[in-house]
Short mmCIF file of C-alpha atoms in Angstrom, two decimals:
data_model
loop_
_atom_site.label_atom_id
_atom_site.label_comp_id
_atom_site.label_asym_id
_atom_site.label_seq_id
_atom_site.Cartn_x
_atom_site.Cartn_y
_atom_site.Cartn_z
CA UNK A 1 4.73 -17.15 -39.24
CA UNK A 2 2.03 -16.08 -37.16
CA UNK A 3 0.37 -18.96 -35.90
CA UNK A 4 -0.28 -17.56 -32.35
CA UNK A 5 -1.79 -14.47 -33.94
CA UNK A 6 -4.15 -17.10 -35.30
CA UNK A 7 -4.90 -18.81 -31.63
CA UNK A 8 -5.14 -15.58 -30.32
CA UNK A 9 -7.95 -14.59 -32.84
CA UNK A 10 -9.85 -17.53 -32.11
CA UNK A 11 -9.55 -17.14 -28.56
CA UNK A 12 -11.48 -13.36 -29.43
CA UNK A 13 -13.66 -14.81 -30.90
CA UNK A 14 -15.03 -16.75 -27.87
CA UNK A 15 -13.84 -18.59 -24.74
CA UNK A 16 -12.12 -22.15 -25.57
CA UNK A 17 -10.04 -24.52 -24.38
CA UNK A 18 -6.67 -26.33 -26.02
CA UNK A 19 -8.41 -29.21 -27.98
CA UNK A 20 -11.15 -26.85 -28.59
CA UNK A 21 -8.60 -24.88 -30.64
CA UNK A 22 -7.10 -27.77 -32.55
CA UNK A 23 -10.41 -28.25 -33.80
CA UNK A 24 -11.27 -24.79 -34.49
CA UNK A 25 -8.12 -24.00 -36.46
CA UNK A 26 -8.36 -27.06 -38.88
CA UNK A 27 -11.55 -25.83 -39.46
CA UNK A 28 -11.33 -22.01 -40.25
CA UNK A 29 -7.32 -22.90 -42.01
CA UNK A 30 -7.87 -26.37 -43.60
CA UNK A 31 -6.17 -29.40 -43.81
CA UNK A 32 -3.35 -28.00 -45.69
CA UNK A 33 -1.91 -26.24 -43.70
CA UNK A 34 -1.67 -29.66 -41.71
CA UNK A 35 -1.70 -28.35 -38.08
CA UNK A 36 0.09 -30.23 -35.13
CA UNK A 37 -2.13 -30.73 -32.65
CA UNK A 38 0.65 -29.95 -29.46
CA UNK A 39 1.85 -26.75 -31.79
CA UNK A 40 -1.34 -25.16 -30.19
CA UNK A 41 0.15 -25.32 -26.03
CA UNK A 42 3.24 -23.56 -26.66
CA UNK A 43 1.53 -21.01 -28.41
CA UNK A 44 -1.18 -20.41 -25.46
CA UNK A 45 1.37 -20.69 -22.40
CA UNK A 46 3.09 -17.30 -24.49
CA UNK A 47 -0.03 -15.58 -25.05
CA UNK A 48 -0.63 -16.06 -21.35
CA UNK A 49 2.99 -15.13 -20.16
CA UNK A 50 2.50 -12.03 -22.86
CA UNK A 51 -1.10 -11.48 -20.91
CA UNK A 52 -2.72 -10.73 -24.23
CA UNK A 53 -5.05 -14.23 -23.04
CA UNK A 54 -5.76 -15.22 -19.49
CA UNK A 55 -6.74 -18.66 -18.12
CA UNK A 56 -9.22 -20.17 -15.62
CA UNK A 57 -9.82 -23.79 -15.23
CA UNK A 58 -13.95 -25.20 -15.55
CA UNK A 59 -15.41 -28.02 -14.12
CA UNK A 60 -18.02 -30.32 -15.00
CA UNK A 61 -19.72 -32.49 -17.58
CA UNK A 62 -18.11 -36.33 -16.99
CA UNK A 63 -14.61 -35.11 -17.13
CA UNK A 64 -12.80 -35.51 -13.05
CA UNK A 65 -10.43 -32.59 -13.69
CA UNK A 66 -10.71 -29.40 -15.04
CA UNK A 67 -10.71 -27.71 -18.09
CA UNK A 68 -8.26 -24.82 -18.95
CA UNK A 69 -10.53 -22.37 -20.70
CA UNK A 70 -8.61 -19.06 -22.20
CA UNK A 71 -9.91 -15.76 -22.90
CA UNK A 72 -8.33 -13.36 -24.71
CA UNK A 73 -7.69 -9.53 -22.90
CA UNK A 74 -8.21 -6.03 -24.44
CA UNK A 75 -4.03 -6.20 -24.66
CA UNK A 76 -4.93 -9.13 -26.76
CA UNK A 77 -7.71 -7.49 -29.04
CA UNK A 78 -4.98 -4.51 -29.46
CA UNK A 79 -2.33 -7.27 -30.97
CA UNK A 80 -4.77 -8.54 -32.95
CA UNK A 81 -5.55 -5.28 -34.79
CA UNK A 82 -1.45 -4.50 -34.43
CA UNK A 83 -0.98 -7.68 -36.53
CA UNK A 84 -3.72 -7.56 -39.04
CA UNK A 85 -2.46 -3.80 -39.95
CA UNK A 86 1.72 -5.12 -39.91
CA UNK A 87 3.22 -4.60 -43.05
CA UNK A 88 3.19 -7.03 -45.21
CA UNK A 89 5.34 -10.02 -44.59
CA UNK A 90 7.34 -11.79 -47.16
CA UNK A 91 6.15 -14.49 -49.29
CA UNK A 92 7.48 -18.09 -47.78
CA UNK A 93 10.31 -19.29 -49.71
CA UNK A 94 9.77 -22.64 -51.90
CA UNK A 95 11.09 -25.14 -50.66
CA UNK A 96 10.40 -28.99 -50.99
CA UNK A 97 12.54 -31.94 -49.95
CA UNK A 98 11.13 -33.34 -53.83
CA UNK A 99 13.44 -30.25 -55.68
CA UNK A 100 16.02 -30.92 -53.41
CA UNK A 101 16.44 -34.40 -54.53
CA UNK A 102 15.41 -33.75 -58.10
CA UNK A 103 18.53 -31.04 -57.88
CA UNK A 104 21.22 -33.36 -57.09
CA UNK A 105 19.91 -36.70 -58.63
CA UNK A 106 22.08 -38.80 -60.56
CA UNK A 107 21.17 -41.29 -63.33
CA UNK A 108 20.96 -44.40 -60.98
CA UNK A 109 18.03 -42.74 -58.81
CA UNK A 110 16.47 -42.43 -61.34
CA UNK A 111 13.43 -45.09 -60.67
CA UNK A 112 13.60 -44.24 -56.78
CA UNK A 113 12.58 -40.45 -58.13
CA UNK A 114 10.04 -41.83 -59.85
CA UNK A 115 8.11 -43.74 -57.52
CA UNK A 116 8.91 -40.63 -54.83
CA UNK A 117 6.69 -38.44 -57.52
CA UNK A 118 4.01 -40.99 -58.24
CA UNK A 119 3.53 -40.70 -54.49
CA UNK A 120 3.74 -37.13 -53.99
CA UNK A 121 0.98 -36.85 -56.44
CA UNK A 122 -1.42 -39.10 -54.84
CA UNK A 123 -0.86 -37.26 -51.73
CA UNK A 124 -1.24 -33.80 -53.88
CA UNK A 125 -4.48 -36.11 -55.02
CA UNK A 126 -5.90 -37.21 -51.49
CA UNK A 127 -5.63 -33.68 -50.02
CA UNK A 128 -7.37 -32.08 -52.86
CA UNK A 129 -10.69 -34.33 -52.30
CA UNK A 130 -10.84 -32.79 -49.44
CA UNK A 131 -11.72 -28.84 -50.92
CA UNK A 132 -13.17 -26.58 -51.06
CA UNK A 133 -14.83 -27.49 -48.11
CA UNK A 134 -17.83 -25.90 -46.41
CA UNK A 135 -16.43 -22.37 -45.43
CA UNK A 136 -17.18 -20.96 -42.61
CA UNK A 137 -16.11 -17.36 -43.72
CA UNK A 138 -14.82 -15.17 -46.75
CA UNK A 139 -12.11 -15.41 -45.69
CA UNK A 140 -11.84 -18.91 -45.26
CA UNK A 141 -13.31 -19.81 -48.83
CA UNK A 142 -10.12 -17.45 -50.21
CA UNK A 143 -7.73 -19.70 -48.46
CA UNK A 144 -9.22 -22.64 -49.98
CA UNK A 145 -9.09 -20.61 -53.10
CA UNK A 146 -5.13 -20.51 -52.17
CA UNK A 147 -4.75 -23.89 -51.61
CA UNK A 148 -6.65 -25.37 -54.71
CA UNK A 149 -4.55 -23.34 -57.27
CA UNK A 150 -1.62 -24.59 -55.54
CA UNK A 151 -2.22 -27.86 -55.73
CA UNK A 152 -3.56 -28.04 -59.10
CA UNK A 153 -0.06 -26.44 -60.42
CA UNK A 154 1.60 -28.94 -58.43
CA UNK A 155 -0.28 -31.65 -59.73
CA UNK A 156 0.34 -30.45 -63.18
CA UNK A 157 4.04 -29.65 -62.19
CA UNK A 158 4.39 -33.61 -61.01
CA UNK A 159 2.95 -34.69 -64.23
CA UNK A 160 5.43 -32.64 -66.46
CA UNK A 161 7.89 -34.14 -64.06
CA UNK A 162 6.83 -37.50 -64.05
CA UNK A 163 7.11 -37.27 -68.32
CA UNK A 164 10.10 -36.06 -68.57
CA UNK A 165 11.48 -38.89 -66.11
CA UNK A 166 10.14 -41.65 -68.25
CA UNK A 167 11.54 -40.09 -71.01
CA UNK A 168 14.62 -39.56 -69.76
CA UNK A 169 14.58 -35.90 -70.16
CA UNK B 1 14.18 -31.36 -45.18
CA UNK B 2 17.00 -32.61 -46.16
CA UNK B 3 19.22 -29.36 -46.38
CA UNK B 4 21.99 -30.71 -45.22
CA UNK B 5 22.01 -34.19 -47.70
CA UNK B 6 21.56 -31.07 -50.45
CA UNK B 7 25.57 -29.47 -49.22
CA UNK B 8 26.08 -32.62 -48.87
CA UNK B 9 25.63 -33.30 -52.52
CA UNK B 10 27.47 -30.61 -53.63
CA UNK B 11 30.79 -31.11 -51.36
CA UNK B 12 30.66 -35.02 -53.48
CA UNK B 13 30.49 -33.17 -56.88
CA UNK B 14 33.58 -31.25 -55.44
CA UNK B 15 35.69 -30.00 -52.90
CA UNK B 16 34.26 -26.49 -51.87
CA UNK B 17 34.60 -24.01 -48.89
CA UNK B 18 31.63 -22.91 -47.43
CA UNK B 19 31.12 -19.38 -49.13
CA UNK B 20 31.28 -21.28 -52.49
CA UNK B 21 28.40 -23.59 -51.20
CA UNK B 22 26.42 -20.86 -50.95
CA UNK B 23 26.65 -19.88 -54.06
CA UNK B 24 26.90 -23.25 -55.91
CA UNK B 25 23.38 -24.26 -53.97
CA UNK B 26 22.06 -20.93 -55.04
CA UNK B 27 22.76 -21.68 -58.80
CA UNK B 28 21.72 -24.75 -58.50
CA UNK B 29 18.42 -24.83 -56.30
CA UNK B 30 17.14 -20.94 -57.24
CA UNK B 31 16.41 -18.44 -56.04
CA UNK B 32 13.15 -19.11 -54.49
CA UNK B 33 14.52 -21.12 -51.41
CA UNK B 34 16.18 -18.07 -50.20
CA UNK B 35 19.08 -19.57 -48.75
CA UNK B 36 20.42 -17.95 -45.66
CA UNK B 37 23.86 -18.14 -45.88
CA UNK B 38 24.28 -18.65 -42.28
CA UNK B 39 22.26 -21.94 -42.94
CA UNK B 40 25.07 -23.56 -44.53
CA UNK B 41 27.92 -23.64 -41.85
CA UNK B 42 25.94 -25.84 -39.47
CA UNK B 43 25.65 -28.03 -41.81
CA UNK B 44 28.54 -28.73 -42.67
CA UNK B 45 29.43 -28.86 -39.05
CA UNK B 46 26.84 -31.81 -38.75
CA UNK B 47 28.53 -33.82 -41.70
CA UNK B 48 31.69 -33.32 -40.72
CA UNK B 49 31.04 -34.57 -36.75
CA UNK B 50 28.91 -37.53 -38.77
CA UNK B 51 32.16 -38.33 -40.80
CA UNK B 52 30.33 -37.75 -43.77
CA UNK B 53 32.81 -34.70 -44.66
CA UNK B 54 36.03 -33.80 -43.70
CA UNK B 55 37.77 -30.91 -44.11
CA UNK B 56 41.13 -29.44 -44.23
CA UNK B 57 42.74 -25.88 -44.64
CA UNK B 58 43.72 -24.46 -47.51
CA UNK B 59 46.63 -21.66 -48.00
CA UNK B 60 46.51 -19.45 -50.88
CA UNK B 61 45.85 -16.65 -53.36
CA UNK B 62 45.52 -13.08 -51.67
CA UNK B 63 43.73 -14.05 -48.50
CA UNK B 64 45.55 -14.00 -44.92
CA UNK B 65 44.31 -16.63 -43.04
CA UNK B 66 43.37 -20.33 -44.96
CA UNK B 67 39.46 -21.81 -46.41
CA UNK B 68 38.59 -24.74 -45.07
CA UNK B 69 37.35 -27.23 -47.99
CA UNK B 70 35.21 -29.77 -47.54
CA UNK B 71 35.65 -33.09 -49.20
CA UNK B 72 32.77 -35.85 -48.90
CA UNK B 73 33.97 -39.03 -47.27
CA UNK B 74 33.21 -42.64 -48.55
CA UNK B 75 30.34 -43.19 -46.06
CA UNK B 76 29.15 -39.46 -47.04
CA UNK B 77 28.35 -41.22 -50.97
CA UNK B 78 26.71 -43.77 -49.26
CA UNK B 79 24.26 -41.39 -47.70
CA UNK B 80 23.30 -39.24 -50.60
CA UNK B 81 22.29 -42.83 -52.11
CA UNK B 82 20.25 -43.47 -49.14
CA UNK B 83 18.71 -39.89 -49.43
CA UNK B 84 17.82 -40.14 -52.62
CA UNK B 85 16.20 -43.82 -52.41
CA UNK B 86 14.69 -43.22 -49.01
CA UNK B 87 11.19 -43.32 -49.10
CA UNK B 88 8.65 -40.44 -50.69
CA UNK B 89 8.25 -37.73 -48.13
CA UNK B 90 5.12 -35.74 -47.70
CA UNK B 91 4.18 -33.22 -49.93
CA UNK B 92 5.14 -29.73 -47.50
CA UNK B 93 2.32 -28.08 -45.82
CA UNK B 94 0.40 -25.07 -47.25
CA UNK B 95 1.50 -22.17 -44.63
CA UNK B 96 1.35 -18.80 -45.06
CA UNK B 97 1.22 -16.05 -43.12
CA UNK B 98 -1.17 -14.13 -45.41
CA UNK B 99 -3.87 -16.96 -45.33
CA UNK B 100 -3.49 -16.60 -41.56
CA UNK B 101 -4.56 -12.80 -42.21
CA UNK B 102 -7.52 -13.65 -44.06
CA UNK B 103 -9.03 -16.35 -42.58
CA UNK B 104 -9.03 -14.04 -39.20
CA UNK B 105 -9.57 -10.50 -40.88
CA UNK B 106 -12.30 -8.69 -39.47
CA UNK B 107 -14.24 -5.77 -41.83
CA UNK B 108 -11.90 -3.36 -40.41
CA UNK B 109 -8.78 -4.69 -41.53
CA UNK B 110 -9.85 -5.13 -45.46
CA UNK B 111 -7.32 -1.93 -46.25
CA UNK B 112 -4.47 -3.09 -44.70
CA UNK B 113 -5.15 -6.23 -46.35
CA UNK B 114 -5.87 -5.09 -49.65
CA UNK B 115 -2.41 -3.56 -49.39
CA UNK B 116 -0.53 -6.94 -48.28
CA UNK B 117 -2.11 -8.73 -51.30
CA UNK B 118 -0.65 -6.26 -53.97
CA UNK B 119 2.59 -6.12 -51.96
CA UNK B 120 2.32 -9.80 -52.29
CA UNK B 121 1.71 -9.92 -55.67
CA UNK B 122 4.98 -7.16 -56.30
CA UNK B 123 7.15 -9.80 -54.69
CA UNK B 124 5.90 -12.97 -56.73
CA UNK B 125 6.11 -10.80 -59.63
CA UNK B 126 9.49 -9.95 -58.75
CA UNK B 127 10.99 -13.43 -58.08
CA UNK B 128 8.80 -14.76 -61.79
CA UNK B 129 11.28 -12.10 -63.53
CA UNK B 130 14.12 -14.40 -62.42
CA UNK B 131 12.94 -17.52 -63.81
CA UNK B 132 13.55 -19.85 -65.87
CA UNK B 133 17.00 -19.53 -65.25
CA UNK B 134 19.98 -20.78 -67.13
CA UNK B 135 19.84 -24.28 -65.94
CA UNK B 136 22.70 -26.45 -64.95
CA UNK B 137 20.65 -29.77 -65.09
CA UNK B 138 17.68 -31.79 -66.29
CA UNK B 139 17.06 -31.91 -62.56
CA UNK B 140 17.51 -28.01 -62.02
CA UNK B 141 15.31 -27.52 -64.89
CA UNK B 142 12.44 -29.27 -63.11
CA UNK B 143 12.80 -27.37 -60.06
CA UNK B 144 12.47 -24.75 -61.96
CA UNK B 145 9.26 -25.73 -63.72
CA UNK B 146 8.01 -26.85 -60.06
CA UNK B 147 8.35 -22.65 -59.10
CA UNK B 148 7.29 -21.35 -62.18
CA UNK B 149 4.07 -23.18 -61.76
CA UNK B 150 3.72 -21.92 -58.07
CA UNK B 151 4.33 -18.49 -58.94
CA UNK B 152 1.40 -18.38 -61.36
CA UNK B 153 -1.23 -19.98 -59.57
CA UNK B 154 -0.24 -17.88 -56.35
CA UNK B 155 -0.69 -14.51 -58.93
CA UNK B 156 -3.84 -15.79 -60.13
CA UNK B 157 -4.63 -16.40 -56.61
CA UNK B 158 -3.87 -13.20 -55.62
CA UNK B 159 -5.55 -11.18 -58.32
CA UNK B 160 -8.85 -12.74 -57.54
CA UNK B 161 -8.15 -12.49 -53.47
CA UNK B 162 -7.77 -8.40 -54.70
CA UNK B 163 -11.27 -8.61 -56.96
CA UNK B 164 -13.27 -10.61 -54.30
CA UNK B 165 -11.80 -7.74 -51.37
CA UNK B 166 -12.54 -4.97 -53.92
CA UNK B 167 -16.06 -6.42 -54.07
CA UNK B 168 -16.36 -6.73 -50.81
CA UNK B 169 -17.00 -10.80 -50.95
#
């Protein structure tokens, strides 16, 4: 999973600094993808120690101490094609604590199952309010594409599930 | 993710060696987790140093040297129940590698892109073929209805990724 590719792009695409990122991210990827905020760090102390970024701290506004702005390097911009042109990758495997526990349940858990998939699907519920959102890019409006037909399957998926449950299927 | 409750499960059904796991959680989880083999031995390390498993050696048939078989412990049943009534966990994140791609493609990369979404497509196409399966269970049947329904929304999710590129949206 290339999640410092994705750093590194936004780095190209202009100067920024760490919390700068978090923000940008969540708002080209979505909340799906459910980014943690002290993933981003890591992933820009190894762009640096790659060189394909370099950093310089900035003062001013009301802030006492600097600000660690990054800036990505031609080495960088070369990576960045190198990645987009990598063969393709592998689809991610499925897998969902939920099917785990569906897999091995036995007949007492049952009612524990079903209040684990009533909750699951408000989740599934909550997180689709929040798309398609406002897309920035083309690109961006075909991951929300992604992660609406997702979670409309899953939704329909938990409903099947929650049926068959009740049923005792 | 509870992997490791998921062996776990399996060893309580019954007494198993670890290549057998592999293939018992394949049959029973699918195909689309892609286990990695190598996945399961540390598990069963964990359980075992938790007391949940214990194991023994076991002499026979054609082989040299002995299996070790793993054999879930009193306290080990009293986990799976607290695994499976444990409270709902969030739904997984949406992460992929290929949204990654898109949301930072630039004009010149819509080839190799094109290219990733049909190779994309191949591989969901591939893994559908397998499914249903034969199921063991209710519960495996589920699971299976869970990736079924992911598979098609991520096709129909690719084909119009491939129309919009096509179009150059």
């Amino acid at each position: 999973m290339s999640f410092t590719h994705a750093i590194l792009a936004l780095v190209a695409e202009r100067r920024s600094y760490g919390y700068e990122l978090v923000q940008r991210f969540e708002e080209r990827v979505g909340p799906a993808w459910r980014l943690s905020p002290s993933a981003v760090y890591p992933a820009l102390d190894q762009l640096e120690r790659g060189a394909l970024v370099t950093s310089s701290a900035r003062h001013g506004g009301t802030r006492r101490s600097p600000r660690i702005v990054y800036a990505a390097t031609s080495a960088g911009r070369a990576a960045l094609d190198a990645w987009q042109s990598a063969p393709p990758t592998q689809p991610e495997p499925v897998r969902s604590e939920l099917h785990l526990r569906l897999a091995f349940a036995q007949h007492g858990h049952r009612a524990a199952l079903a209040a684990q998939l009533e909750a699951h699907a408000r989740a599934c519920e909550q997180l689709l309010a929040r798309y398609p959102r406002a897309s920035t890019s083309a690109g961006a409006a075909l991951v929300d594409a992604a992660v609406l037909g997702r979670l409309r399957a899953e939704l329909a998926w938990l409903a099947h599930a929650r049926a068959q449950l009740a049923t005792g299927g």
